[in-house]
mmCIF file of C-alpha atoms in Angstrom:
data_model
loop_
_atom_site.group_PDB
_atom_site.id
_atom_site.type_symbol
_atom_site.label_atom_id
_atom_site.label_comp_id
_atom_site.label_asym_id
_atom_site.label_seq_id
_atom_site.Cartn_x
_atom_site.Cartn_y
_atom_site.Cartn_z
ATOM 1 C CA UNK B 1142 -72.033 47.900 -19.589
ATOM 2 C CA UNK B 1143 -71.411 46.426 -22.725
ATOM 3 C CA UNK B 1144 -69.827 42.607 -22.418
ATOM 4 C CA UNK B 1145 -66.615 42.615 -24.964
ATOM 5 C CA UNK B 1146 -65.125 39.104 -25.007
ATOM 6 C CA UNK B 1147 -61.670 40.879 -22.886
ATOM 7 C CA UNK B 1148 -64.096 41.703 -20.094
ATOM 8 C CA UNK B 1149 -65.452 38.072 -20.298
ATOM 9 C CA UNK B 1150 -61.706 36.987 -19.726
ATOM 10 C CA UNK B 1151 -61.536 39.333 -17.078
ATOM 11 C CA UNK B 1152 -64.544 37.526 -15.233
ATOM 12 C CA UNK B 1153 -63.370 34.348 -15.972
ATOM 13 C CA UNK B 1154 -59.644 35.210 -14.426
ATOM 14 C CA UNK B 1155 -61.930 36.916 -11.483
ATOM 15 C CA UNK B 1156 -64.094 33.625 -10.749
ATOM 16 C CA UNK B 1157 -60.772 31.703 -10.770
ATOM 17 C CA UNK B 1158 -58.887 33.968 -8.633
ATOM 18 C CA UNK B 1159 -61.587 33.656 -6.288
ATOM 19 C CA UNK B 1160 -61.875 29.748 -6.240
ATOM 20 C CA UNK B 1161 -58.220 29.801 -5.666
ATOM 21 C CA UNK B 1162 -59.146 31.167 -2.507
ATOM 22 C CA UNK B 1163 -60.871 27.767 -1.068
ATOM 23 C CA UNK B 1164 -57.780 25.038 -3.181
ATOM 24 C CA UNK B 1165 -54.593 26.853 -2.373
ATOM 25 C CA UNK B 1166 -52.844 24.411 -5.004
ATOM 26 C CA UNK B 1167 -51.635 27.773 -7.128
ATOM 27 C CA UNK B 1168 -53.218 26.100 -10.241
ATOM 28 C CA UNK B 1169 -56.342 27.677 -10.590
ATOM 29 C CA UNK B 1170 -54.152 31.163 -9.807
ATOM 30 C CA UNK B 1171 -51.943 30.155 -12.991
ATOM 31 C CA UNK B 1172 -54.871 29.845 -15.053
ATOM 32 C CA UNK B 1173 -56.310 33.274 -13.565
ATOM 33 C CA UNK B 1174 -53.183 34.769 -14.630
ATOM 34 C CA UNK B 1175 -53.267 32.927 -17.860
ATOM 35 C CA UNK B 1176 -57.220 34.296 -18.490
ATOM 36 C CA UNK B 1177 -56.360 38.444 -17.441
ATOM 37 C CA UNK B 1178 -53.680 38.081 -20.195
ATOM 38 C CA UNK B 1179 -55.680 37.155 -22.801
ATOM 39 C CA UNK B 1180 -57.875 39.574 -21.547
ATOM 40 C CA UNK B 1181 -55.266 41.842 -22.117
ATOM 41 C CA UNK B 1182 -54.434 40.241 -25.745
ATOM 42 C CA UNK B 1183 -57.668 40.673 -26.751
ATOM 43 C CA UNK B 1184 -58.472 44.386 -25.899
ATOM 44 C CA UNK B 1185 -55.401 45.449 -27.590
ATOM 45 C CA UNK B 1186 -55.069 42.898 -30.560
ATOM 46 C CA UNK B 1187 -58.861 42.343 -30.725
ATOM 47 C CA UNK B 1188 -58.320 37.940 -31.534
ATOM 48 C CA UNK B 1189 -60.803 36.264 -33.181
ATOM 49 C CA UNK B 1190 -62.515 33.674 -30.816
ATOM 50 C CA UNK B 1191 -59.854 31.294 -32.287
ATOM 51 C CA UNK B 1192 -57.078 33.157 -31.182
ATOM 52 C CA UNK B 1193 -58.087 33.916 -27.967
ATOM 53 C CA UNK B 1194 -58.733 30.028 -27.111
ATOM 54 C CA UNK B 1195 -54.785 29.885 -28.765
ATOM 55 C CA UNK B 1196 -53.533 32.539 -26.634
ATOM 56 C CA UNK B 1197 -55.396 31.189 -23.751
ATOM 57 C CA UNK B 1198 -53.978 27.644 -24.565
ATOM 58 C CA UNK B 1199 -50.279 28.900 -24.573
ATOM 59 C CA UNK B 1200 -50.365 30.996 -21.690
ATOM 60 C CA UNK B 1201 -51.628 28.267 -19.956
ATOM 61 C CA UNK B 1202 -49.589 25.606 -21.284
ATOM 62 C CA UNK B 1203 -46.705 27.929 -19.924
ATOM 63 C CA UNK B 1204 -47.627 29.479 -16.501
ATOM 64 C CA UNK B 1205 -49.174 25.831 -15.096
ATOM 65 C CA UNK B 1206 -46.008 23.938 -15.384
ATOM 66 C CA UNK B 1207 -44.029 27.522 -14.447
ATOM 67 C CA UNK B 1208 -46.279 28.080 -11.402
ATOM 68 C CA UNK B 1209 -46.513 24.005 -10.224
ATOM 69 C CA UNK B 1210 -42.428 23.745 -10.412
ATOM 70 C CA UNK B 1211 -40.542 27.018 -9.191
ATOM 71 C CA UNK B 1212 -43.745 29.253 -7.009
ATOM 72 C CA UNK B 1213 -45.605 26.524 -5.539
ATOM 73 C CA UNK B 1214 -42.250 24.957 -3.443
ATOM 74 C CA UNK B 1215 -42.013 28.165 -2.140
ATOM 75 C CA UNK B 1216 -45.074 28.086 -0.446
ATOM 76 C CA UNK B 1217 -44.681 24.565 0.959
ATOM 77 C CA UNK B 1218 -42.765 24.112 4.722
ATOM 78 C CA UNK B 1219 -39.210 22.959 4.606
ATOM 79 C CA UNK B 1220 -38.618 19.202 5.057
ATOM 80 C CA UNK B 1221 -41.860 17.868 4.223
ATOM 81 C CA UNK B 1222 -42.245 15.569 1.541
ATOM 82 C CA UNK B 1223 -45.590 15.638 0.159
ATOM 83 C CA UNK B 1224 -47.444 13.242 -1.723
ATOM 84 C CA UNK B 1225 -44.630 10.615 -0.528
ATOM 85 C CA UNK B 1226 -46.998 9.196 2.216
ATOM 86 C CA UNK B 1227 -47.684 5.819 1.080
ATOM 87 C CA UNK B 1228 -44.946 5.367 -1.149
ATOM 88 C CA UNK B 1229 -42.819 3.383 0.803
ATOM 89 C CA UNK B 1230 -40.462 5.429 1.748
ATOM 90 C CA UNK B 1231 -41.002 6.127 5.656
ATOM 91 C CA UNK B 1232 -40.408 1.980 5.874
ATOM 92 C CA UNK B 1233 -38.246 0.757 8.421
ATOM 93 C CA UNK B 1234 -38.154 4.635 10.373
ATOM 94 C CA UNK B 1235 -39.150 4.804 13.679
ATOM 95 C CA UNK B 1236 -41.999 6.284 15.242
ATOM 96 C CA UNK B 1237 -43.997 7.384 18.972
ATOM 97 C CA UNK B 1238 -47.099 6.073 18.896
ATOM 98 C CA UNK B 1239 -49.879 8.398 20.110
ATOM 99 C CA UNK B 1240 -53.468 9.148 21.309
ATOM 100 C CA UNK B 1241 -55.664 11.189 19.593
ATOM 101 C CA UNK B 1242 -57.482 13.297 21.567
ATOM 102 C CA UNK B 1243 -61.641 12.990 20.244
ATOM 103 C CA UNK B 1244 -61.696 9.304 20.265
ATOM 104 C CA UNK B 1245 -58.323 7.351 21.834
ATOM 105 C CA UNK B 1246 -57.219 5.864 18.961
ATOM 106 C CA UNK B 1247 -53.631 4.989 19.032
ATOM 107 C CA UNK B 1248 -51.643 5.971 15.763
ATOM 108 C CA UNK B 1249 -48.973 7.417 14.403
ATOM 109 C CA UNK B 1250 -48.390 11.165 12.770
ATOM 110 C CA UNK B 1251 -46.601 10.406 9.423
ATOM 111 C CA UNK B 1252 -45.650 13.726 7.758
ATOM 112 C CA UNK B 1253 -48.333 15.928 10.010
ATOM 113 C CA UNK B 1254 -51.194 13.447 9.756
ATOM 114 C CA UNK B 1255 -52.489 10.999 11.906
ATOM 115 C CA UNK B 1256 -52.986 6.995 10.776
ATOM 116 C CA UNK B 1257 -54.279 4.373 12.821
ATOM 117 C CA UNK B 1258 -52.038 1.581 13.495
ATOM 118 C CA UNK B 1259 -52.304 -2.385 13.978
ATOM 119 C CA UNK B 1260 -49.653 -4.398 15.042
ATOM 120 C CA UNK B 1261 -48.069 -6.652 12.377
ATOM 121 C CA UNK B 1262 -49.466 -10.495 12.312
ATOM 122 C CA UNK B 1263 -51.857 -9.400 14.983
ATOM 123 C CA UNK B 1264 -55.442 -8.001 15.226
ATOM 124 C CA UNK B 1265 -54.195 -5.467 18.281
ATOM 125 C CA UNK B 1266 -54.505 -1.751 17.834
ATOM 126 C CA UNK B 1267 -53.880 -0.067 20.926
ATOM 127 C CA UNK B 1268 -50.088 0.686 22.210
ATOM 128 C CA UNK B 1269 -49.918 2.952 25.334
ATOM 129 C CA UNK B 1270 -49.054 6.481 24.237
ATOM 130 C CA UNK B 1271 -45.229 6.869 23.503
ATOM 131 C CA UNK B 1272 -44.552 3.377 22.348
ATOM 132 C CA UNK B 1273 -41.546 3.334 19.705
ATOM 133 C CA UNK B 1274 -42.540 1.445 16.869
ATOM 134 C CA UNK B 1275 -40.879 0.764 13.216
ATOM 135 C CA UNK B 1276 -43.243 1.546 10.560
ATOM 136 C CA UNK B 1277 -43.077 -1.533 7.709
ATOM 137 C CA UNK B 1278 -46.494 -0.830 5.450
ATOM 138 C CA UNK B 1279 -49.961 0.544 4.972
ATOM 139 C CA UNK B 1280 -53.328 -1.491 4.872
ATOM 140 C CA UNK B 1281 -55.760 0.926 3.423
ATOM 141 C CA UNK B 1282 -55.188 3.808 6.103
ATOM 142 C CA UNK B 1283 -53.719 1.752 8.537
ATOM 143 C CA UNK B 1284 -50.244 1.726 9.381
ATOM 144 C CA UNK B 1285 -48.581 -1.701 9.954
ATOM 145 C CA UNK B 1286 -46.239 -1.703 12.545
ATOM 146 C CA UNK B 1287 -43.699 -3.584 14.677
ATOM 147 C CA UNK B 1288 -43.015 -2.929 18.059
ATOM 148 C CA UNK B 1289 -39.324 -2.194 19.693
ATOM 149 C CA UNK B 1290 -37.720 -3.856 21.509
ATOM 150 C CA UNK B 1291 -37.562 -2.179 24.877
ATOM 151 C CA UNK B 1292 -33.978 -0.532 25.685
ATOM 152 C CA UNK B 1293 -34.044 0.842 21.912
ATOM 153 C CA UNK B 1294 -36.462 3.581 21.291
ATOM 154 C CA UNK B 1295 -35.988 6.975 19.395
ATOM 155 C CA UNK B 1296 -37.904 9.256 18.381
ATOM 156 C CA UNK B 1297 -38.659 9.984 14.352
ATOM 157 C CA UNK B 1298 -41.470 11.738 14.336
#
């Protein structure tokens, strides 16, 4: 078998498809999809090196953004905010504290994943399991947190 510069494409939109496999991001997909069509350009058009790194550059340049905004969202569960963690806005919501299971730690589970906690102006990071706190910041990993006031306690998360 003879290596034409299409059936390079085609391996290079084969190794990406296949890394997609271990990211699940959709990006390296886009730019699979984006490498089989200039694949495609090439066997039929037969580009110059130059115009397949052009063709390459604009498919890219359009499926990325296309794939990242409208397919990706549809893949992602209802409700869940992601990359918001940290950015402030889960201040002032109430939370359960918990245990986790391996080691005790008490925490809390802020949009499916678990953070440590330590009591505001205090160096105290236990609270029994089920203890309604108010989130107000992160330190690092750790979330800062204020106890309630027993008699008001709900549940956020």
């Amino acid at each position: 078998m003879e290596w034409t510069p299409a059936t390079l494409w085609l391996a290079a939109a084969l190794v990406l498809g296949l890394a997609e496999l271990t990211s699940g991001a959709l990006l390296l997909l886009a730019l699979a999809l984006a490498a089989a069509l200039t694949a495609a350009a090439t066997a039929l058009f037969g580009l110059p090196v130059s115009g397949q790194l052009l063709a390459m550059g604009i498919l890219a340049g359009v499926l990325v953004p296309l794939t990242i905004k409208v397919i990706r969202p549809r893949f992602s569960p209802r409700g869940v905010a992601y990359g918001t963690t940290g950015s402030g806005v889960e201040r002032g919501k109430r939370y359960l504290t918990l245990e986790r299971d391996f080691d005790g730690a008490s925490g809390l589970k802020i949009n499916g994943d678990f953070y440590r906690l330590r009591v505001d102006g205090s160096t105290t990071t236990r609270l029994p399991p089920g203890t309604a706190v108010i989130f107000k910041e992160f330190d690092g990993t750790t979330a800062i947190v204020t106890p309630v006031e027993t008699g008001a306690s709900s549940q956020e998360q």
